[in-house]
Short mmCIF file of C-alpha atoms in Angstrom, two decimals:
data_model
loop_
_atom_site.label_atom_id
_atom_site.label_comp_id
_atom_site.label_asym_id
_atom_site.label_seq_id
_atom_site.Cartn_x
_atom_site.Cartn_y
_atom_site.Cartn_z
CA MET A 222 -30.25 -1.71 -4.99
CA SER A 223 -33.43 -0.08 -5.02
CA ASN A 224 -31.87 2.68 -2.70
CA LYS A 225 -29.19 3.07 -5.11
CA GLU A 226 -31.98 3.77 -8.44
CA ASN A 227 -33.48 6.00 -6.17
CA GLN A 228 -30.64 8.18 -5.49
CA ILE A 229 -30.01 8.28 -9.05
CA LYS A 230 -33.12 9.54 -10.05
CA THR A 231 -33.22 12.60 -8.11
CA VAL A 232 -30.20 14.11 -9.32
CA PRO A 233 -30.93 17.61 -9.89
CA GLU A 234 -31.30 19.19 -13.12
CA ILE A 235 -27.94 19.93 -14.04
CA LYS A 236 -26.57 22.37 -17.03
CA ASP A 237 -24.55 21.72 -19.73
CA ASP A 238 -22.11 24.41 -18.38
CA GLU A 239 -22.20 22.89 -14.53
CA ILE A 240 -19.49 20.50 -14.28
CA ILE A 241 -19.50 19.48 -9.98
CA VAL A 242 -22.34 20.85 -8.60
CA ILE A 243 -21.56 20.52 -5.06
CA LYS A 244 -25.15 20.87 -2.56
CA GLY A 245 -25.33 21.09 1.24
CA LEU A 246 -21.87 19.59 1.69
CA CYS A 247 -20.97 18.55 5.17
CA LYS A 248 -17.58 17.19 6.83
CA SER A 249 -16.75 16.48 10.20
CA PHE A 250 -14.27 14.60 11.94
CA HIS A 251 -14.81 12.82 15.69
CA ILE A 252 -11.81 13.09 17.49
CA GLY A 253 -12.45 10.90 20.18
CA LYS A 254 -15.45 12.18 22.17
CA LYS A 255 -15.27 15.74 20.64
CA THR A 256 -16.61 16.35 16.99
CA LEU A 257 -15.07 18.11 14.46
CA ASN A 258 -17.29 20.02 11.90
CA VAL A 259 -14.91 20.98 8.82
CA LEU A 260 -17.01 21.53 6.35
CA LYS A 261 -20.65 23.62 7.12
CA ASN A 262 -22.90 22.79 4.48
CA ILE A 263 -21.70 24.52 1.14
CA ASP A 264 -23.46 25.30 -1.53
CA TYR A 265 -21.62 25.51 -4.96
CA VAL A 266 -20.75 25.50 -8.69
CA ILE A 267 -18.39 24.79 -10.44
CA HIS A 268 -18.30 25.36 -14.16
CA LYS A 269 -16.45 24.32 -17.52
CA ASN A 270 -13.53 25.83 -18.54
CA GLU A 271 -13.59 27.82 -14.44
CA LYS A 272 -10.67 27.96 -12.98
CA ILE A 273 -11.05 28.11 -9.10
CA ALA A 274 -8.30 29.14 -6.54
CA ILE A 275 -9.28 28.11 -2.75
CA ILE A 276 -7.74 30.72 -0.21
CA GLY A 277 -7.76 30.40 3.45
CA PRO A 278 -5.71 30.33 6.56
CA SER A 279 -5.01 26.46 7.90
CA GLY A 280 -7.73 24.55 9.61
CA SER A 281 -10.46 26.75 7.40
CA GLY A 282 -11.68 23.55 5.82
CA LYS A 283 -10.17 24.06 2.10
CA SER A 284 -8.00 21.05 1.58
CA THR A 285 -10.39 18.82 3.43
CA PHE A 286 -13.88 20.61 0.57
CA LEU A 287 -11.01 19.95 -2.51
CA ARG A 288 -10.84 16.01 -1.17
CA CYS A 289 -14.38 15.74 -1.16
CA LEU A 290 -14.79 16.99 -4.72
CA ASN A 291 -13.37 13.31 -5.39
CA CYS A 292 -14.25 11.94 -2.42
CA MET A 293 -10.49 11.59 -1.07
CA GLU A 294 -12.39 12.03 1.92
CA ASP A 295 -16.14 10.52 2.50
CA PRO A 296 -18.73 13.28 2.78
CA THR A 297 -20.87 13.85 6.20
CA SER A 298 -23.75 15.20 4.23
CA GLY A 299 -24.74 16.77 1.53
CA SER A 300 -24.44 15.87 -2.50
CA ILE A 301 -21.23 16.17 -5.11
CA TYR A 302 -23.12 15.92 -8.61
CA PHE A 303 -20.62 15.21 -11.26
CA ASP A 304 -21.11 13.39 -14.81
CA GLY A 305 -24.93 12.49 -13.81
CA GLU A 306 -24.51 11.06 -10.40
CA ASP A 307 -24.07 12.02 -6.77
CA ILE A 308 -20.55 10.50 -6.09
CA ALA A 309 -20.86 11.64 -1.97
CA ASP A 310 -23.67 8.47 -2.57
CA ILE A 311 -21.65 5.66 -1.38
CA HIS A 312 -23.41 3.10 -3.62
CA VAL A 313 -22.39 4.65 -6.80
CA ASP A 314 -18.83 4.01 -8.19
CA ILE A 315 -16.79 6.36 -7.29
CA ASN A 316 -13.52 4.83 -9.30
CA LYS A 317 -15.18 5.25 -12.24
CA HIS A 318 -15.36 9.40 -11.52
CA ARG A 319 -12.38 9.25 -9.97
CA GLU A 320 -10.78 8.24 -13.03
CA ASN A 321 -11.46 11.84 -14.77
CA ILE A 322 -10.85 13.56 -11.79
CA GLY A 323 -7.72 14.44 -11.77
CA MET A 324 -5.69 14.94 -8.23
CA VAL A 325 -1.94 17.09 -7.06
CA PHE A 326 -0.99 16.31 -3.87
CA GLN A 327 0.85 18.60 -1.51
CA GLN A 328 3.54 15.47 -1.49
CA PHE A 329 3.90 13.90 -4.57
CA ASN A 330 2.93 10.99 -4.14
CA LEU A 331 4.74 9.24 -7.02
CA PHE A 332 4.69 5.85 -6.64
CA ASN A 333 7.89 4.82 -5.06
CA ASN A 334 7.92 1.22 -6.65
CA LYS A 335 7.41 2.61 -10.06
CA THR A 336 9.71 4.08 -13.05
CA VAL A 337 8.69 7.70 -13.52
CA LEU A 338 7.12 6.06 -17.33
CA GLN A 339 5.26 3.17 -15.49
CA ASN A 340 3.79 5.56 -13.19
CA ILE A 341 1.80 7.84 -16.07
CA MET A 342 1.55 4.64 -17.58
CA LEU A 343 0.08 2.38 -14.29
CA ALA A 344 -3.74 3.95 -14.14
CA PRO A 345 -4.52 4.27 -17.91
CA VAL A 346 -3.60 0.43 -18.99
CA TYR A 347 -4.84 -0.52 -15.83
CA LEU A 348 -8.42 0.61 -16.00
CA LYS A 349 -7.97 0.14 -20.20
CA THR A 350 -7.09 -3.49 -19.87
CA LYS A 351 -10.09 -4.05 -17.03
CA LYS A 352 -12.37 -2.93 -19.61
CA ALA A 353 -10.78 -4.35 -22.11
CA GLY A 354 -12.14 -7.99 -19.81
CA GLY A 355 -8.98 -7.65 -17.33
CA ILE A 356 -6.99 -10.48 -17.05
CA PHE A 357 -8.73 -12.62 -20.40
CA ALA A 358 -8.24 -9.58 -22.87
CA LYS A 359 -6.52 -10.80 -25.84
CA ALA A 360 -2.82 -9.96 -25.90
CA ALA A 361 -3.09 -8.29 -29.09
CA VAL A 362 -5.44 -5.72 -27.33
CA LYS A 363 -3.33 -5.33 -24.09
CA LYS A 364 -0.39 -4.98 -26.36
CA GLN A 365 -2.16 -2.20 -28.23
CA ILE A 366 -2.98 -0.99 -25.44
CA LYS A 367 0.24 -0.58 -23.70
CA LYS A 368 1.89 1.03 -26.76
CA GLU A 369 -0.58 3.74 -26.60
CA ALA A 370 -0.44 4.44 -22.99
CA GLU A 371 3.80 4.57 -23.60
CA GLU A 372 2.92 7.12 -26.63
CA THR A 373 1.08 9.12 -24.69
CA ALA A 374 2.66 9.22 -21.72
CA MET A 375 6.06 9.77 -23.44
CA ASN A 376 4.55 12.72 -25.42
CA LEU A 377 3.66 13.70 -21.55
CA LEU A 378 7.20 13.61 -20.62
CA ARG A 379 7.73 15.08 -24.14
CA ARG A 380 5.81 18.35 -23.51
CA ILE A 381 7.59 19.29 -19.58
CA GLY A 382 11.19 18.13 -20.66
CA LEU A 383 11.66 15.63 -18.95
CA GLU A 384 11.50 12.33 -21.77
CA GLU A 385 14.97 11.43 -20.60
CA LYS A 386 13.49 10.51 -17.22
CA ALA A 387 11.14 8.07 -17.90
CA ASN A 388 13.13 4.90 -16.57
CA VAL A 389 14.40 6.47 -13.73
CA TYR A 390 13.10 5.85 -10.28
CA PRO A 391 11.18 8.79 -8.70
CA SER A 392 14.16 9.14 -5.73
CA THR A 393 16.60 9.79 -8.15
CA LEU A 394 14.11 13.44 -9.14
CA SER A 395 14.05 16.82 -7.61
CA GLY A 396 10.80 18.01 -6.02
CA GLY A 397 9.66 20.10 -9.01
CA GLN A 398 10.26 17.87 -10.90
CA LYS A 399 8.66 14.84 -8.79
CA GLN A 400 5.68 17.49 -8.74
CA ARG A 401 5.45 18.24 -13.00
CA ILE A 402 5.34 14.22 -13.87
CA ALA A 403 2.84 13.72 -10.89
CA ILE A 404 0.49 16.85 -12.72
CA VAL A 405 1.57 14.53 -16.39
CA ARG A 406 0.39 11.51 -14.83
CA ALA A 407 -2.80 12.65 -14.06
CA LEU A 408 -3.31 14.72 -17.24
CA ALA A 409 -2.73 10.77 -18.83
CA MET A 410 -6.35 9.99 -17.63
CA ASN A 411 -7.66 12.92 -19.95
CA PRO A 412 -9.46 13.58 -16.87
CA LYS A 413 -12.51 16.77 -16.95
CA VAL A 414 -11.68 18.11 -13.94
CA MET A 415 -8.12 18.72 -12.45
CA LEU A 416 -8.12 19.25 -8.65
CA PHE A 417 -4.50 20.81 -7.02
CA ASP A 418 -3.91 20.02 -3.27
CA GLU A 419 -1.48 23.14 -2.22
CA PRO A 420 0.83 22.13 -5.27
CA THR A 421 3.61 24.23 -4.68
CA SER A 422 3.65 24.12 -0.68
CA ALA A 423 5.80 21.07 -0.30
CA LEU A 424 8.46 22.78 -2.98
CA ASP A 425 11.92 24.70 -2.77
CA PRO A 426 11.20 28.36 -3.60
CA GLU A 427 13.02 28.39 -6.91
CA MET A 428 11.14 25.01 -8.30
CA VAL A 429 7.85 26.47 -7.46
CA GLY A 430 8.14 28.65 -10.86
CA GLU A 431 8.49 25.73 -13.41
CA VAL A 432 5.42 23.82 -10.70
CA LEU A 433 3.03 27.11 -11.49
CA ASP A 434 4.14 27.42 -15.27
CA LEU A 435 3.38 24.15 -16.27
CA ILE A 436 -0.10 24.56 -14.00
CA LYS A 437 -0.90 28.18 -15.73
CA GLU A 438 -0.38 26.25 -19.55
CA LEU A 439 -2.77 23.60 -18.67
CA ALA A 440 -5.31 26.42 -17.71
CA ALA A 441 -4.66 28.55 -20.84
CA GLU A 442 -5.65 25.20 -22.75
CA GLY A 443 -8.93 25.03 -21.18
CA MET A 444 -9.00 23.02 -18.41
CA THR A 445 -11.21 23.62 -15.45
CA MET A 446 -9.79 23.01 -12.10
CA VAL A 447 -9.50 23.69 -8.83
CA ILE A 448 -6.30 24.64 -6.84
CA VAL A 449 -6.11 24.81 -3.27
CA THR A 450 -2.82 27.59 -2.75
CA HIS A 451 -0.93 29.56 -0.36
CA GLU A 452 0.64 31.43 -3.76
CA MET A 453 -1.60 34.75 -4.22
CA GLY A 454 0.00 36.37 -7.17
CA PHE A 455 -0.62 32.73 -8.74
CA ALA A 456 -3.83 32.97 -7.69
CA ARG A 457 -4.34 36.12 -8.85
CA GLU A 458 -3.01 35.99 -12.15
CA ILE A 459 -4.80 32.16 -13.65
CA ALA A 460 -7.95 32.23 -11.26
CA ASP A 461 -11.53 33.48 -12.38
CA ARG A 462 -12.86 32.86 -9.51
CA VAL A 463 -11.09 33.12 -5.66
CA LEU A 464 -13.39 31.21 -2.45
CA PHE A 465 -12.08 32.71 0.76
CA MET A 466 -12.36 30.19 3.19
CA ASP A 467 -12.97 29.82 6.80
CA GLY A 468 -14.57 28.36 9.52
CA GLY A 469 -15.68 25.64 7.44
CA VAL A 470 -17.69 27.97 4.85
CA ILE A 471 -17.18 29.57 1.92
CA SER A 472 -16.69 33.45 3.48
CA GLU A 473 -16.29 35.24 0.72
CA ASP A 474 -16.55 34.16 -3.60
CA ALA A 475 -15.29 36.98 -6.04
CA PRO A 476 -13.33 37.07 -9.13
CA PRO A 477 -9.32 37.95 -8.26
CA GLN A 478 -9.33 42.04 -8.71
CA GLU A 479 -12.52 41.90 -6.78
CA LEU A 480 -10.94 39.68 -4.05
CA PHE A 481 -7.72 41.02 -3.25
CA ASN A 482 -8.19 45.01 -3.74
CA ASN A 483 -11.59 44.95 -1.80
CA PRO A 484 -12.31 42.29 0.08
CA LYS A 485 -15.79 43.04 1.04
CA ASN A 486 -15.22 40.59 4.58
CA PRO A 487 -13.16 42.00 7.44
CA ARG A 488 -12.45 38.28 7.07
CA THR A 489 -10.60 38.26 4.21
CA LYS A 490 -8.99 41.79 4.86
CA GLU A 491 -7.76 40.95 7.99
CA PHE A 492 -6.01 37.52 5.92
CA LEU A 493 -5.10 39.30 3.58
CA SER A 494 -3.13 41.90 5.22
CA LYS A 495 -1.37 39.13 6.59
CA VAL A 496 0.13 37.62 3.67
CA LEU A 497 -0.04 40.52 0.93
CA MET B 146 36.16 -41.21 27.96
CA ASN B 147 37.89 -37.58 27.31
CA PHE B 148 36.61 -35.36 24.71
CA ALA B 149 39.29 -36.82 21.90
CA GLU B 150 38.45 -40.25 22.70
CA GLU B 151 34.61 -38.71 22.76
CA TRP B 152 35.25 -37.13 19.91
CA SER B 153 36.80 -39.65 17.64
CA ALA B 154 33.16 -42.50 18.70
CA PHE B 155 31.35 -39.81 17.73
CA TRP B 156 33.61 -39.29 14.23
CA ARG B 157 33.10 -43.04 13.74
CA LEU B 158 29.58 -42.79 14.15
CA PHE B 159 29.16 -39.62 11.68
CA TYR B 160 31.64 -40.20 9.25
CA THR B 161 33.15 -43.37 8.86
CA ASN B 162 29.82 -45.87 9.52
CA GLY B 163 28.06 -43.17 7.36
CA GLY B 164 25.37 -41.83 9.80
CA TYR B 165 26.11 -38.30 7.76
CA LYS B 166 24.15 -39.31 5.01
CA ARG B 167 20.83 -39.87 7.64
CA VAL B 168 21.60 -36.45 9.12
CA PHE B 169 21.64 -34.39 5.61
CA SER B 170 18.78 -37.23 4.14
CA GLU B 171 16.77 -37.03 6.49
CA GLY B 172 17.11 -34.33 9.52
CA LEU B 173 18.38 -31.26 7.57
CA LYS B 174 16.36 -32.33 4.72
CA ASN B 175 13.03 -32.82 7.10
CA THR B 176 14.18 -29.41 8.63
CA LEU B 177 14.15 -27.30 6.05
CA ILE B 178 11.20 -28.90 4.29
CA ILE B 179 9.41 -28.02 7.02
CA ALA B 180 10.70 -24.11 8.19
CA ILE B 181 10.55 -23.33 4.38
CA LEU B 182 7.32 -24.56 3.50
CA GLY B 183 5.47 -23.64 6.71
CA LEU B 184 7.25 -19.86 5.66
CA VAL B 185 5.08 -20.10 2.46
CA ILE B 186 2.29 -21.21 3.94
CA GLY B 187 2.62 -18.64 6.16
CA ILE B 188 3.42 -16.17 3.98
CA VAL B 189 -0.02 -16.79 1.78
CA ILE B 190 -1.70 -17.06 5.13
CA GLY B 191 -0.13 -13.66 6.63
CA THR B 192 -0.83 -11.39 3.45
CA LEU B 193 -4.56 -12.54 4.29
CA ILE B 194 -4.78 -12.10 6.78
CA ALA B 195 -3.28 -8.09 6.55
CA ALA B 196 -5.00 -7.96 4.32
CA VAL B 197 -8.06 -8.28 5.69
CA LYS B 198 -6.83 -5.97 8.46
CA VAL B 199 -5.99 -3.19 6.38
CA MET B 200 -9.44 -3.73 4.97
CA PRO B 201 -11.97 -0.68 4.62
CA LYS B 202 -14.94 -1.65 7.06
CA TYR B 203 -17.86 -0.30 5.89
CA LYS B 204 -19.31 -3.27 4.73
CA THR B 205 -19.92 -6.73 7.49
CA LEU B 206 -18.34 -9.00 6.03
CA PRO B 207 -15.13 -7.59 6.30
CA ARG B 208 -15.98 -7.23 10.34
CA VAL B 209 -16.36 -10.86 10.61
CA LEU B 210 -13.48 -12.07 8.71
CA ASN B 211 -11.69 -9.16 11.01
CA ALA B 212 -13.35 -11.07 14.11
CA VAL B 213 -12.32 -14.39 12.47
CA CYS B 214 -8.41 -13.29 11.72
CA ASN B 215 -8.07 -12.16 15.76
CA ILE B 216 -9.17 -14.84 16.72
CA TYR B 217 -6.85 -16.69 15.16
CA VAL B 218 -3.78 -14.11 15.36
CA SER B 219 -4.36 -14.23 19.47
CA PHE B 220 -4.79 -18.70 19.21
CA PHE B 221 -1.20 -19.42 17.34
CA ARG B 222 0.54 -16.34 19.29
CA GLY B 223 -0.94 -17.16 22.30
CA THR B 224 -0.30 -20.76 22.44
CA PRO B 225 3.82 -22.36 22.68
CA ILE B 226 4.34 -24.51 19.23
CA VAL B 227 4.71 -27.91 20.72
CA VAL B 228 1.24 -27.44 22.24
CA GLN B 229 -0.11 -27.00 18.96
CA LEU B 230 1.36 -29.60 17.40
CA LEU B 231 0.13 -32.20 20.83
CA LEU B 232 -3.10 -31.27 20.25
CA ALA B 233 -3.20 -30.83 16.35
CA TYR B 234 -1.25 -34.72 15.74
CA TYR B 235 -2.82 -36.54 19.48
CA VAL B 236 -5.76 -34.75 19.90
CA LEU B 237 -7.76 -32.66 16.77
CA PHE B 238 -6.62 -35.10 13.80
CA PRO B 239 -7.61 -38.25 15.23
CA LEU B 240 -10.66 -36.99 16.06
CA MET B 241 -11.35 -36.22 12.76
CA GLY B 242 -10.04 -39.14 11.56
CA ILE B 243 -7.26 -37.37 9.46
CA SER B 244 -4.33 -38.84 9.42
CA ILE B 245 -1.86 -37.43 7.57
CA GLY B 246 1.73 -38.13 8.66
CA SER B 247 3.71 -36.53 11.26
CA LEU B 248 5.67 -34.94 8.95
CA ASN B 249 3.16 -33.27 7.09
CA THR B 250 0.93 -32.22 10.40
CA CYS B 251 4.25 -30.30 11.31
CA ILE B 252 4.49 -28.14 7.78
CA LEU B 253 0.77 -27.37 8.66
CA ILE B 254 1.32 -26.28 11.90
CA PHE B 255 4.58 -24.72 11.15
CA GLY B 256 2.39 -22.99 8.42
CA LEU B 257 -0.66 -21.53 10.28
CA ASN B 258 1.51 -20.65 13.40
CA SER B 259 3.75 -18.56 11.26
CA GLY B 260 0.98 -16.73 9.79
CA ALA B 261 0.68 -15.63 12.48
CA TYR B 262 3.39 -13.71 12.82
CA VAL B 263 3.94 -13.08 9.61
CA SER B 264 -0.05 -11.51 9.75
CA GLU B 265 1.67 -8.39 11.73
CA ILE B 266 4.81 -8.38 10.14
CA MET B 267 2.95 -7.81 6.96
CA ARG B 268 0.18 -5.50 8.54
CA ALA B 269 3.47 -3.27 9.77
CA GLY B 270 4.67 -3.24 6.28
CA ILE B 271 1.95 -1.88 5.00
CA GLN B 272 1.21 0.85 7.65
CA SER B 273 4.55 1.73 6.96
CA VAL B 274 3.75 3.05 4.00
CA ASP B 275 2.93 6.49 3.11
CA SER B 276 -0.49 7.12 2.95
CA GLY B 277 0.21 8.78 -0.29
CA GLN B 278 0.76 6.17 -1.60
CA MET B 279 -2.79 4.55 -1.25
CA GLU B 280 -4.75 8.23 -1.53
CA ALA B 281 -2.40 8.55 -5.53
CA GLY B 282 -3.67 4.85 -6.68
CA ARG B 283 -7.49 5.51 -5.41
CA ALA B 284 -7.34 9.34 -6.90
CA LEU B 285 -6.30 7.80 -10.21
CA GLY B 286 -9.41 5.78 -10.47
CA LEU B 287 -7.90 2.53 -9.54
CA GLY B 288 -9.59 0.42 -6.27
CA PHE B 289 -8.11 -0.64 -3.36
CA TYR B 290 -7.06 -3.68 -3.90
CA PRO B 291 -5.52 -2.88 -7.00
CA THR B 292 -3.13 -0.16 -5.82
CA MET B 293 -2.83 -2.64 -2.42
CA LEU B 294 -1.68 -5.31 -4.90
CA LYS B 295 0.62 -3.32 -7.43
CA ILE B 296 2.06 -0.29 -5.10
CA VAL B 297 1.52 -0.82 -1.67
CA VAL B 298 2.18 -4.66 -0.87
CA PRO B 299 5.59 -4.70 -3.34
CA GLN B 300 7.03 -1.43 -1.44
CA ALA B 301 6.23 -2.87 2.30
CA VAL B 302 7.77 -6.53 1.08
CA LYS B 303 11.28 -4.79 0.74
CA ASN B 304 10.27 -2.68 3.97
CA ILE B 305 9.67 -6.05 6.50
CA LEU B 306 12.12 -8.20 4.59
CA PRO B 307 14.96 -8.41 7.31
CA THR B 308 12.16 -9.12 9.44
CA LEU B 309 11.19 -11.46 7.20
CA GLY B 310 14.66 -13.28 7.47
CA ASN B 311 14.09 -13.26 11.43
CA GLU B 312 10.92 -15.13 11.22
CA PHE B 313 13.00 -17.66 8.63
CA ILE B 314 15.15 -18.25 10.81
CA ALA B 315 12.88 -18.23 13.88
CA LEU B 316 11.22 -21.17 12.24
CA ILE B 317 14.29 -22.98 11.27
CA LYS B 318 15.12 -23.13 15.14
CA ASP B 319 11.21 -24.16 16.30
CA THR B 320 11.98 -27.23 14.37
CA SER B 321 14.09 -28.85 16.82
CA VAL B 322 10.48 -29.75 19.17
CA VAL B 323 9.21 -31.81 15.88
CA SER B 324 10.10 -34.82 17.50
CA PHE B 325 7.55 -34.46 19.98
CA VAL B 326 5.24 -35.63 17.14
CA ALA B 327 7.28 -38.18 15.90
CA ALA B 328 8.85 -36.04 12.60
CA VAL B 329 12.85 -36.80 12.06
CA ASP B 330 14.24 -33.47 12.39
CA LEU B 331 18.13 -32.83 13.01
CA TYR B 332 17.70 -32.84 16.73
CA LYS B 333 16.53 -36.45 16.25
CA VAL B 334 18.92 -37.79 13.97
CA PHE B 335 21.64 -36.42 16.64
CA THR B 336 19.93 -37.36 19.75
CA GLU B 337 19.56 -41.26 17.86
CA MET B 338 23.75 -40.69 17.67
CA GLY B 339 23.95 -40.18 21.07
CA ASN B 340 21.65 -43.04 22.47
CA VAL B 341 24.74 -45.47 20.45
CA ASN B 342 27.13 -45.01 22.90
CA TYR B 343 24.85 -42.28 25.59
CA GLU B 344 27.20 -39.19 25.13
CA TYR B 345 25.74 -36.47 22.88
CA LEU B 346 28.18 -33.77 23.40
CA ALA B 347 29.80 -34.45 20.60
CA PRO B 348 26.42 -35.23 18.60
CA TYR B 349 24.92 -32.08 19.80
CA LEU B 350 28.01 -29.47 19.69
CA MET B 351 28.08 -30.82 15.31
CA MET B 352 24.16 -30.01 15.77
CA ALA B 353 25.02 -26.89 16.85
CA LEU B 354 27.56 -26.44 13.91
CA ILE B 355 24.81 -27.15 11.72
CA TYR B 356 22.05 -25.28 12.64
CA ILE B 357 25.05 -21.92 12.40
CA VAL B 358 25.86 -22.57 9.42
CA LEU B 359 22.77 -23.43 7.91
CA ILE B 360 21.00 -19.76 9.71
CA MET B 361 24.70 -17.55 8.15
CA MET B 362 23.43 -19.26 4.79
CA ILE B 363 20.08 -17.57 5.34
CA THR B 364 21.03 -14.23 7.00
CA LEU B 365 23.60 -14.31 3.65
CA LEU B 366 20.65 -15.14 1.25
CA PHE B 367 17.89 -12.61 2.40
CA LYS B 368 20.82 -9.85 2.76
CA LEU B 369 21.57 -10.24 -1.03
CA LEU B 370 18.07 -10.14 -1.34
CA GLU B 371 17.83 -7.35 -0.19
CA LYS B 372 20.53 -5.01 -1.69
CA ARG B 373 18.66 -6.32 -5.11
CA MET B 374 15.42 -4.79 -4.38
CA LYS B 375 17.38 -2.11 -3.21
CA ARG B 376 18.81 -1.49 -6.18
CA GLY B 377 15.95 -1.33 -8.23
CA GLU B 378 14.84 2.51 -6.70
CA ARG B 379 18.43 3.71 -7.05
CA ALA B 380 19.00 3.44 -10.86
#
């Protein structure tokens, strides 16, 4: 307990416009006797309303970096400050913070045993009911929470034009539809940040557009987001900053025009010459 | 005695003299009670053990629980059910001064035994669910247990339903050993019928027939259940 208090006290001063502050982030995996250092001492600051695209060759640690931001991977060392707490600290209640950090996966990961509407409503209803007293909450309160969540969910579905799919199961949807629903499922929690882990990599080419359009829309609304992507055109279009990761470090960090037009790092040049 | 005579002698015992009443009211009833309650206890215990096995193991408590579960599973899978019944009924329970009757002992031991098997079935089922499902739940801010309960376990149960049906069938057939501890099941009733004339062919054939019909019905039941659960996801 005292340990926890100490940890919270040592939070450095974070400016109002800084939403995630990463300090000395390291992540290593143990495979047998070998230790694989995937992230090597990364420092970075993500500001409010910033759109950050992360590009880089496979194995460069970009997905791991993204997954560390909401502790889907527990950082080996280092700190990630979000909402005034170091979420890399194992004593911090990570679930509370994850409510505010939306995440979209490459493989969509819609809940297969729930309908589209239930997929979107599940987390908001469960968490709000829990805060209202869990199973001891009054029936009227529960009903109200459910009603509100359903309204939000239907509005979100209407926004992506899929309201007629509200009561179907995910297995009947196309990849593009699944991913758009996965995005609004994250939005239903009203997150402060959205993390996208290669959101279009598992899609058929013709469906990439609809998903990117939705992300662009979010970007235009001012959502803070971090996107790991292989869509260079998309990164150039929406990102405020593009990070090029290689070998577990951020080897170049610049606005898109600069990074794509005159990359400084030779490794970036080489990578861009291959993908562009 | 040829088979026709044997059969008519058995039929007199079984039907005319009302032996079938005992078959159904005691033999079949006890067989079903032991198997069904055994399976229910087994599912409860098995799910708990499987939950312990898939728990994140950062802390000490899950590790201790895991060790306990391992011992439990290796004992109940490592010894024949007859040995477990004999140990419980003639050794352990008398030593501890517990007397719960042979039927209850059987229910308990069958439950504990099937718990060990169901735990492995359940664990395999949980692990067969794509890890992305758990990740998605956790990323939304749901805890480990709510995600398990609402997302992973329902999908796991659907996946393991055929195997669970298998376990139930195995349990029903295993009940034929309960006469070791003086419980009355189908086997016991038909053996007693055979003891009247010292002719066992006809009674045992009848017993086999009842087992087969019973198990066919259970197979059908699980098939229907499976179909019903699948329908949900296609709609």
